[in-house]
PDB file of C-alpha atoms in Angstrom:
ATOM      1  CA  MET A   1      42.735  51.256 -28.415  1.00 43.00           C
ATOM      2  CA  LEU A   2      45.376  50.885 -25.808  1.00 40.00           C
ATOM      3  CA  GLY A   3      43.476  53.241 -23.519  1.00 45.00           C
ATOM      4  CA  GLY A   4      40.268  51.254 -24.095  1.00 46.00           C
ATOM      5  CA  GLU A   5      42.044  47.990 -23.176  1.00 46.00           C
ATOM      6  CA  ASN A   6      43.419  49.517 -19.968  1.00 50.00           C
ATOM      7  CA  VAL A   7      39.885  50.429 -18.858  1.00 47.00           C
ATOM      8  CA  THR A   8      38.247  47.176 -20.004  1.00 51.00           C
ATOM      9  CA  ARG A   9      40.617  44.627 -18.458  1.00 54.00           C
ATOM     10  CA  PRO A  10      40.171  45.746 -14.810  1.00 54.00           C
ATOM     11  CA  THR A  11      36.393  45.888 -15.353  1.00 59.00           C
ATOM     12  CA  VAL A  12      36.331  42.328 -16.745  1.00 51.00           C
ATOM     13  CA  SER A  13      38.529  41.074 -13.896  1.00 58.00           C
ATOM     14  CA  ALA A  14      36.191  42.625 -11.317  1.00 57.00           C
ATOM     15  CA  GLN A  15      33.191  40.973 -12.971  1.00 60.00           C
ATOM     16  CA  ILE A  16      34.946  37.572 -12.886  1.00 55.00           C
ATOM     17  CA  ILE A  17      35.833  37.984  -9.220  1.00 53.00           C
ATOM     18  CA  THR A  18      32.215  38.951  -8.458  1.00 54.00           C
ATOM     19  CA  VAL A  19      30.850  35.854 -10.253  1.00 49.00           C
ATOM     20  CA  CYS A  20      33.277  33.582  -8.404  1.00 52.00           C
ATOM     21  CA  LEU A  21      32.240  35.023  -5.078  1.00 46.00           C
ATOM     22  CA  ILE A  22      28.557  34.461  -5.917  1.00 47.00           C
ATOM     23  CA  LEU A  23      29.251  30.837  -6.867  1.00 46.00           C
ATOM     24  CA  LEU A  24      31.268  30.316  -3.718  1.00 47.00           C
ATOM     25  CA  PHE A  25      28.442  31.749  -1.611  1.00 42.00           C
ATOM     26  CA  THR A  26      25.910  29.471  -3.359  1.00 42.00           C
ATOM     27  CA  MET A  27      28.049  26.350  -2.812  1.00 45.00           C
ATOM     28  CA  VAL A  28      28.734  26.986   0.866  1.00 40.00           C
ATOM     29  CA  ILE A  29      25.725  28.868   2.266  1.00 38.00           C
ATOM     30  CA  VAL A  30      22.724  27.575   0.278  1.00 38.00           C
ATOM     31  CA  PRO A  31      23.238  23.815   0.975  1.00 41.00           C
ATOM     32  CA  GLU A  32      23.570  24.652   4.662  1.00 38.00           C
ATOM     33  CA  HIS A  33      20.307  26.485   4.648  1.00 38.00           C
ATOM     34  CA  CYS A  34      18.567  23.746   2.660  1.00 39.00           C
ATOM     35  CA  TYR A  35      19.827  21.087   5.071  1.00 39.00           C
ATOM     36  CA  SER A  36      18.669  22.935   8.148  1.00 40.00           C
ATOM     37  CA  SER A  37      15.193  23.424   6.667  1.00 45.00           C
ATOM     38  CA  THR A  38      14.772  19.672   6.040  1.00 58.00           C
ATOM     39  CA  ALA A  39      16.306  18.444   9.309  1.00 64.00           C
ATOM     40  CA  PRO A  40      13.824  16.164  11.103  1.00 71.00           C
ATOM     41  CA  SER A  41      12.044  17.528  14.167  1.00 82.00           C
ATOM     42  CA  PRO A  42      12.589  15.834  17.507  1.00 93.00           C
ATOM     43  CA  ILE A  43       9.940  13.335  18.572  1.00 95.00           C
ATOM     44  CA  GLY A  44      11.292  12.589  22.018  1.00 97.00           C
ATOM     45  CA  THR A  45      14.420  12.177  24.148  1.00 98.00           C
ATOM     46  CA  VAL A  46      16.647   9.587  25.725  1.00 98.00           C
ATOM     47  CA  LYS A  47      15.130   9.410  29.190  1.00 97.00           C
ATOM     48  CA  GLU A  48      17.439   6.859  30.832  1.00 95.00           C
ATOM     49  CA  ILE A  49      20.428   4.735  30.115  1.00 96.00           C
ATOM     50  CA  ARG A  50      20.147   2.131  32.807  1.00 92.00           C
ATOM     51  CA  SER A  51      23.272   0.157  31.799  1.00 93.00           C
ATOM     52  CA  GLY A  52      25.764  -0.244  29.017  1.00 96.00           C
ATOM     53  CA  THR A  53      25.556   1.831  25.874  1.00 97.00           C
ATOM     54  CA  LEU A  54      22.940   3.277  23.520  1.00 98.00           C
ATOM     55  CA  GLU A  55      23.947   4.333  20.020  1.00 98.00           C
ATOM     56  CA  ARG A  56      22.344   5.994  16.991  1.00 98.00           C
ATOM     57  CA  GLN A  57      23.321   5.388  13.320  1.00 97.00           C
ATOM     58  CA  SER A  58      24.421   8.527  11.429  1.00 92.00           C
ATOM     59  CA  ASN A  59      25.855   8.330   7.901  1.00 92.00           C
ATOM     60  CA  ASN A  60      26.378   4.547   8.431  1.00 93.00           C
ATOM     61  CA  VAL A  61      28.378   5.178  11.606  1.00 97.00           C
ATOM     62  CA  TRP A  62      27.081   4.270  15.078  1.00 97.00           C
ATOM     63  CA  LYS A  63      27.600   7.091  17.608  1.00 97.00           C
ATOM     64  CA  PRO A  64      26.927   6.959  21.375  1.00 97.00           C
ATOM     65  CA  LEU A  65      23.941   8.789  22.892  1.00 98.00           C
ATOM     66  CA  VAL A  66      23.587  10.289  26.349  1.00 98.00           C
ATOM     67  CA  VAL A  67      20.589  11.025  28.552  1.00 98.00           C
ATOM     68  CA  GLY A  68      18.694  14.034  27.293  1.00 97.00           C
ATOM     69  CA  THR A  69      19.649  13.585  23.632  1.00 97.00           C
ATOM     70  CA  ALA A  70      16.801  14.377  21.209  1.00 97.00           C
ATOM     71  CA  ILE A  71      15.338  11.481  19.232  1.00 98.00           C
ATOM     72  CA  SER A  72      14.066  12.191  15.713  1.00 97.00           C
ATOM     73  CA  ALA A  73      11.656  10.374  13.380  1.00 95.00           C
ATOM     74  CA  ASN A  74      13.251   7.455  11.519  1.00 95.00           C
ATOM     75  CA  ASP A  75      16.272   7.215  13.846  1.00 97.00           C
ATOM     76  CA  ARG A  76      18.050   3.898  14.134  1.00 98.00           C
ATOM     77  CA  VAL A  77      19.229   3.026  17.588  1.00 98.00           C
ATOM     78  CA  ARG A  78      20.910   0.020  19.207  1.00 98.00           C
ATOM     79  CA  THR A  79      22.117  -1.099  22.633  1.00 98.00           C
ATOM     80  CA  GLY A  80      25.318  -2.966  23.540  1.00 96.00           C
ATOM     81  CA  ALA A  81      25.317  -6.526  24.842  1.00 95.00           C
ATOM     82  CA  ASP A  82      24.684  -5.254  28.371  1.00 93.00           C
ATOM     83  CA  GLY A  83      22.774  -2.066  27.467  1.00 95.00           C
ATOM     84  CA  THR A  84      19.355  -1.015  28.622  1.00 94.00           C
ATOM     85  CA  ALA A  85      17.824   2.346  27.855  1.00 96.00           C
ATOM     86  CA  VAL A  86      14.435   4.174  27.927  1.00 96.00           C
ATOM     87  CA  LEU A  87      13.152   6.525  25.223  1.00 97.00           C
ATOM     88  CA  ALA A  88      10.389   8.993  26.063  1.00 97.00           C
ATOM     89  CA  LEU A  89       8.454   9.635  22.834  1.00 96.00           C
ATOM     90  CA  ASN A  90       6.011  12.558  22.410  1.00 94.00           C
ATOM     91  CA  GLU A  91       2.373  11.482  21.866  1.00 89.00           C
ATOM     92  CA  ILE A  92       3.492   7.852  21.764  1.00 93.00           C
ATOM     93  CA  GLY A  93       4.720   6.754  25.256  1.00 94.00           C
ATOM     94  CA  ALA A  94       7.854   5.168  26.603  1.00 95.00           C
ATOM     95  CA  VAL A  95      10.000   2.411  25.139  1.00 96.00           C
ATOM     96  CA  LEU A  96      12.437   0.299  27.129  1.00 95.00           C
ATOM     97  CA  ILE A  97      15.164  -1.128  24.868  1.00 96.00           C
ATOM     98  CA  GLY A  98      16.792  -4.284  26.190  1.00 94.00           C
ATOM     99  CA  PRO A  99      20.374  -5.549  25.687  1.00 95.00           C
ATOM    100  CA  GLY A 100      21.623  -6.394  22.266  1.00 96.00           C
ATOM    101  CA  THR A 101      18.727  -4.667  20.552  1.00 97.00           C
ATOM    102  CA  GLU A 102      18.538  -2.883  17.199  1.00 98.00           C
ATOM    103  CA  TYR A 103      15.456  -0.794  16.691  1.00 98.00           C
ATOM    104  CA  TYR A 104      14.348   1.464  13.827  1.00 98.00           C
ATOM    105  CA  LEU A 105      11.876   4.183  14.773  1.00 97.00           C
ATOM    106  CA  GLY A 106       9.242   5.528  12.410  1.00 94.00           C
ATOM    107  CA  ASP A 107       7.478   8.858  12.028  1.00 93.00           C
ATOM    108  CA  PRO A 108       4.598   9.579  14.391  1.00 90.00           C
ATOM    109  CA  ALA A 109       3.027  11.755  11.717  1.00 88.00           C
ATOM    110  CA  SER A 110       2.858   8.704   9.408  1.00 90.00           C
ATOM    111  CA  GLY A 111       1.514   6.029  11.747  1.00 92.00           C
ATOM    112  CA  PHE A 112       4.815   5.446  13.635  1.00 94.00           C
ATOM    113  CA  LYS A 113       5.628   2.177  11.880  1.00 96.00           C
ATOM    114  CA  THR A 114       8.727   0.860  13.683  1.00 97.00           C
ATOM    115  CA  LEU A 115      11.021  -2.149  13.072  1.00 98.00           C
ATOM    116  CA  LEU A 116      12.600  -4.373  15.684  1.00 98.00           C
ATOM    117  CA  LYS A 117      15.478  -5.911  13.792  1.00 97.00           C
ATOM    118  CA  ARG A 118      16.628  -7.908  16.812  1.00 97.00           C
ATOM    119  CA  GLY A 119      16.396  -7.861  20.597  1.00 96.00           C
ATOM    120  CA  TYR A 120      13.805  -6.902  23.174  1.00 96.00           C
ATOM    121  CA  LEU A 121      11.362  -4.003  23.678  1.00 96.00           C
ATOM    122  CA  TRP A 122       8.959  -3.193  26.500  1.00 94.00           C
ATOM    123  CA  ILE A 123       6.509  -0.483  25.487  1.00 95.00           C
ATOM    124  CA  SER A 124       4.159   1.587  27.543  1.00 94.00           C
ATOM    125  CA  ALA A 125       2.045   3.215  24.791  1.00 93.00           C
ATOM    126  CA  LYS A 126       0.023   6.297  25.586  1.00 91.00           C
ATOM    127  CA  LEU A 127      -1.076   7.244  22.160  1.00 88.00           C
ATOM    128  CA  SER A 128      -2.602  10.673  21.594  1.00 82.00           C
ATOM    129  CA  PRO A 129      -5.940  10.731  19.814  1.00 84.00           C
ATOM    130  CA  GLY A 130      -5.468   9.828  16.162  1.00 81.00           C
ATOM    131  CA  ARG A 131      -2.044   8.311  16.702  1.00 86.00           C
ATOM    132  CA  THR A 132      -1.207   4.687  15.807  1.00 90.00           C
ATOM    133  CA  MET A 133       1.872   2.541  16.303  1.00 94.00           C
ATOM    134  CA  SER A 134       3.219  -0.811  15.148  1.00 96.00           C
ATOM    135  CA  VAL A 135       6.324  -2.917  15.716  1.00 97.00           C
ATOM    136  CA  ALA A 136       7.340  -5.032  12.763  1.00 97.00           C
ATOM    137  CA  THR A 137       9.810  -7.936  12.783  1.00 97.00           C
ATOM    138  CA  SER A 138      10.902 -10.354  10.105  1.00 95.00           C
ATOM    139  CA  ASN A 139       8.154 -12.687  11.299  1.00 95.00           C
ATOM    140  CA  ALA A 140       5.017 -10.500  11.892  1.00 96.00           C
ATOM    141  CA  VAL A 141       3.714  -7.020  12.714  1.00 96.00           C
ATOM    142  CA  ALA A 142       2.310  -6.031  16.145  1.00 96.00           C
ATOM    143  CA  GLY A 143      -0.244  -3.265  15.976  1.00 95.00           C
ATOM    144  CA  VAL A 144      -0.686  -1.264  19.199  1.00 89.00           C
ATOM    145  CA  ARG A 145      -3.826   0.197  20.631  1.00 76.00           C
ATOM    146  CA  GLY A 146      -2.727   2.097  23.721  1.00 75.00           C
ATOM    147  CA  THR A 147      -1.297  -0.706  25.776  1.00 88.00           C
ATOM    148  CA  LYS A 148       1.659  -2.149  27.667  1.00 92.00           C
ATOM    149  CA  PHE A 149       3.437  -5.029  26.044  1.00 94.00           C
ATOM    150  CA  SER A 150       6.782  -6.614  25.219  1.00 93.00           C
ATOM    151  CA  VAL A 151       8.295  -7.986  21.981  1.00 96.00           C
ATOM    152  CA  ILE A 152      11.236 -10.277  21.496  1.00 96.00           C
ATOM    153  CA  GLN A 153      12.794 -10.925  18.073  1.00 97.00           C
ATOM    154  CA  ASP A 154      15.670 -13.394  17.561  1.00 96.00           C
ATOM    155  CA  ALA A 155      16.694 -16.520  15.649  1.00 95.00           C
ATOM    156  CA  GLN A 156      13.788 -18.461  17.263  1.00 94.00           C
ATOM    157  CA  GLY A 157      11.117 -16.088  16.034  1.00 96.00           C
ATOM    158  CA  MET A 158       8.950 -13.379  17.627  1.00 97.00           C
ATOM    159  CA  ASP A 159       7.291 -13.392  21.042  1.00 95.00           C
ATOM    160  CA  VAL A 160       4.526 -10.942  22.110  1.00 95.00           C
ATOM    161  CA  CYS A 161       3.399 -10.583  25.734  1.00 93.00           C
ATOM    162  CA  THR A 162       0.596  -8.139  26.567  1.00 93.00           C
ATOM    163  CA  CYS A 163       0.423  -6.782  30.097  1.00 90.00           C
ATOM    164  CA  LYS A 164      -2.513  -4.424  29.512  1.00 90.00           C
ATOM    165  CA  GLY A 165      -4.794  -3.647  26.564  1.00 92.00           C
ATOM    166  CA  ALA A 166      -4.546  -5.506  23.315  1.00 93.00           C
ATOM    167  CA  VAL A 167      -1.992  -6.104  20.541  1.00 95.00           C
ATOM    168  CA  GLU A 168      -3.091  -7.126  17.031  1.00 95.00           C
ATOM    169  CA  VAL A 169      -0.522  -9.435  15.442  1.00 96.00           C
ATOM    170  CA  SER A 170      -0.663  -9.415  11.634  1.00 96.00           C
ATOM    171  CA  LEU A 171       0.871 -12.515   9.995  1.00 96.00           C
ATOM    172  CA  ARG A 172       2.449 -13.166   6.628  1.00 94.00           C
ATOM    173  CA  ASP A 173      -0.610 -15.043   5.349  1.00 94.00           C
ATOM    174  CA  GLY A 174      -2.745 -11.932   5.794  1.00 94.00           C
ATOM    175  CA  THR A 175      -4.544 -13.067   8.908  1.00 95.00           C
ATOM    176  CA  SER A 176      -4.347 -11.372  12.290  1.00 95.00           C
ATOM    177  CA  LYS A 177      -4.924 -12.408  15.897  1.00 94.00           C
ATOM    178  CA  ASN A 178      -5.333 -10.398  19.063  1.00 94.00           C
ATOM    179  CA  VAL A 179      -3.122 -10.927  22.096  1.00 95.00           C
ATOM    180  CA  THR A 180      -5.054  -9.394  24.958  1.00 94.00           C
ATOM    181  CA  GLY A 181      -3.994  -8.384  28.490  1.00 93.00           C
ATOM    182  CA  GLY A 182      -2.340 -11.170  30.443  1.00 92.00           C
ATOM    183  CA  MET A 183      -1.785 -13.252  27.299  1.00 94.00           C
ATOM    184  CA  TYR A 184       1.346 -14.437  25.491  1.00 94.00           C
ATOM    185  CA  ALA A 185       1.863 -15.651  21.909  1.00 95.00           C
ATOM    186  CA  ALA A 186       4.806 -16.846  19.778  1.00 95.00           C
ATOM    187  CA  VAL A 187       5.327 -16.516  16.052  1.00 97.00           C
ATOM    188  CA  ASN A 188       7.898 -18.950  14.566  1.00 96.00           C
ATOM    189  CA  THR A 189      10.406 -18.184  11.858  1.00 95.00           C
ATOM    190  CA  ALA A 190       7.974 -19.456   9.202  1.00 95.00           C
ATOM    191  CA  GLY A 191       5.485 -16.797  10.265  1.00 95.00           C
ATOM    192  CA  LYS A 192       3.088 -19.202  11.979  1.00 95.00           C
ATOM    193  CA  MET A 193       1.502 -18.095  15.291  1.00 94.00           C
ATOM    194  CA  GLU A 194       0.642 -20.398  18.168  1.00 89.00           C
ATOM    195  CA  LYS A 195      -2.620 -19.933  19.944  1.00 92.00           C
ATOM    196  CA  PRO A 196      -2.239 -17.202  22.588  1.00 94.00           C
ATOM    197  CA  GLU A 197      -1.867 -18.554  26.124  1.00 92.00           C
ATOM    198  CA  LYS A 198      -1.929 -17.071  29.602  1.00 92.00           C
ATOM    199  CA  GLY A 199       1.275 -15.224  30.250  1.00 87.00           C
ATOM    200  CA  LYS A 200       1.612 -16.020  33.945  1.00 85.00           C
ATOM    201  CA  PRO A 201       2.157 -19.787  33.594  1.00 87.00           C
ATOM    202  CA  HIS A 202       4.597 -19.099  30.783  1.00 84.00           C
ATOM    203  CA  LEU A 203       6.514 -16.650  32.968  1.00 82.00           C
ATOM    204  CA  GLU A 204       6.596 -19.143  35.893  1.00 84.00           C
ATOM    205  CA  GLU A 205       8.020 -21.737  33.524  1.00 86.00           C
ATOM    206  CA  ILE A 206      10.819 -19.534  32.238  1.00 84.00           C
ATOM    207  CA  TRP A 207      11.604 -18.507  35.814  1.00 83.00           C
ATOM    208  CA  LYS A 208      12.480 -22.148  36.475  1.00 87.00           C
ATOM    209  CA  LYS A 209      14.675 -22.534  33.388  1.00 87.00           C
ATOM    210  CA  LYS A 210      15.897 -18.913  33.132  1.00 87.00           C
ATOM    211  CA  PRO A 211      16.777 -19.128  29.441  1.00 87.00           C
ATOM    212  CA  ALA A 212      19.056 -16.330  28.167  1.00 86.00           C
ATOM    213  CA  ARG A 213      16.451 -15.401  25.594  1.00 87.00           C
ATOM    214  CA  TYR A 214      14.158 -14.064  28.313  1.00 86.00           C
ATOM    215  CA  ALA A 215      16.811 -12.332  30.499  1.00 85.00           C
ATOM    216  CA  ALA A 216      15.552  -8.848  29.723  1.00 81.00           C
ATOM    217  CA  CYS A 217      11.929  -9.848  30.344  1.00 79.00           C
ATOM    218  CA  LEU A 218      12.777 -11.548  33.644  1.00 78.00           C
ATOM    219  CA  ASN A 219      14.684  -8.481  34.821  1.00 74.00           C
ATOM    220  CA  CYS A 220      11.426  -6.482  34.638  1.00 67.00           C
ATOM    221  CA  HIS A 221       9.874  -8.953  37.092  1.00 66.00           C
ATOM    222  CA  LYS A 222      12.507  -8.744  39.809  1.00 64.00           C
ATOM    223  CA  LYS A 223      11.144  -8.805  43.354  1.00 49.00           C
ATOM    224  CA  GLY A 224      10.304  -5.332  44.604  1.00 46.00           C
ATOM    225  CA  LYS A 225      10.345  -3.724  41.179  1.00 49.00           C
ATOM    226  CA  LYS A 226       7.233  -2.797  39.224  1.00 49.00           C
ATOM    227  CA  ILE A 227       6.805  -4.529  35.910  1.00 43.00           C
ATOM    228  CA  GLY A 228       7.989  -2.125  33.216  1.00 44.00           C
ATOM    229  CA  ASP A 229       8.117   0.867  35.532  1.00 47.00           C
ATOM    230  CA  LEU A 230       9.128   3.374  32.908  1.00 44.00           C
ATOM    231  CA  ASN A 231       7.254   6.492  33.992  1.00 43.00           C
TER     232      ASN A 231
END
């Protein structure tokens, strides 16, 4: 009996150690593998940071980005009070993000439904065949059809200005209206949209008053600089 116990105890101990090592391997290595297999694929890069800062949210923490950083589907990005940056997005186009802006990107494979929480965007959309894009705010949704346009979202509501092409604005009541090239339209906080007007007179008017709300837009129209020259 004593001889049997001397043989059995080391064998049992070795088995316990082996099981523990397997469990440790499973806890450490397998989650790492699973995470890497589900990591989102890049959909573009940070092309420029023209001023200030650009950050991305990760695990509820905002971390700074630099030029060349990969952008993934469903990223949340924001600029500082004086920040301006440009994202180059595969099969979508280029997005200029103005100061004080918070923007949630979507997934190009699922219609690229994005959300402008606050701030200013200027978008040069060059959608690949079969691709769609929209920019939602708390007031309305702007559907893109391969165009160049800007969106402002703040406490006053949502403004859409189309430089080229057409933007379909879907309202809360289920109706939609087109804002075509050279036109401008405003959606108030109640979700009501004014009749689209010519953008040039509107731009000339805000040039006179220079309201802070339109600072990012006006900067795109500086003398000697192409409007929305992102490419």
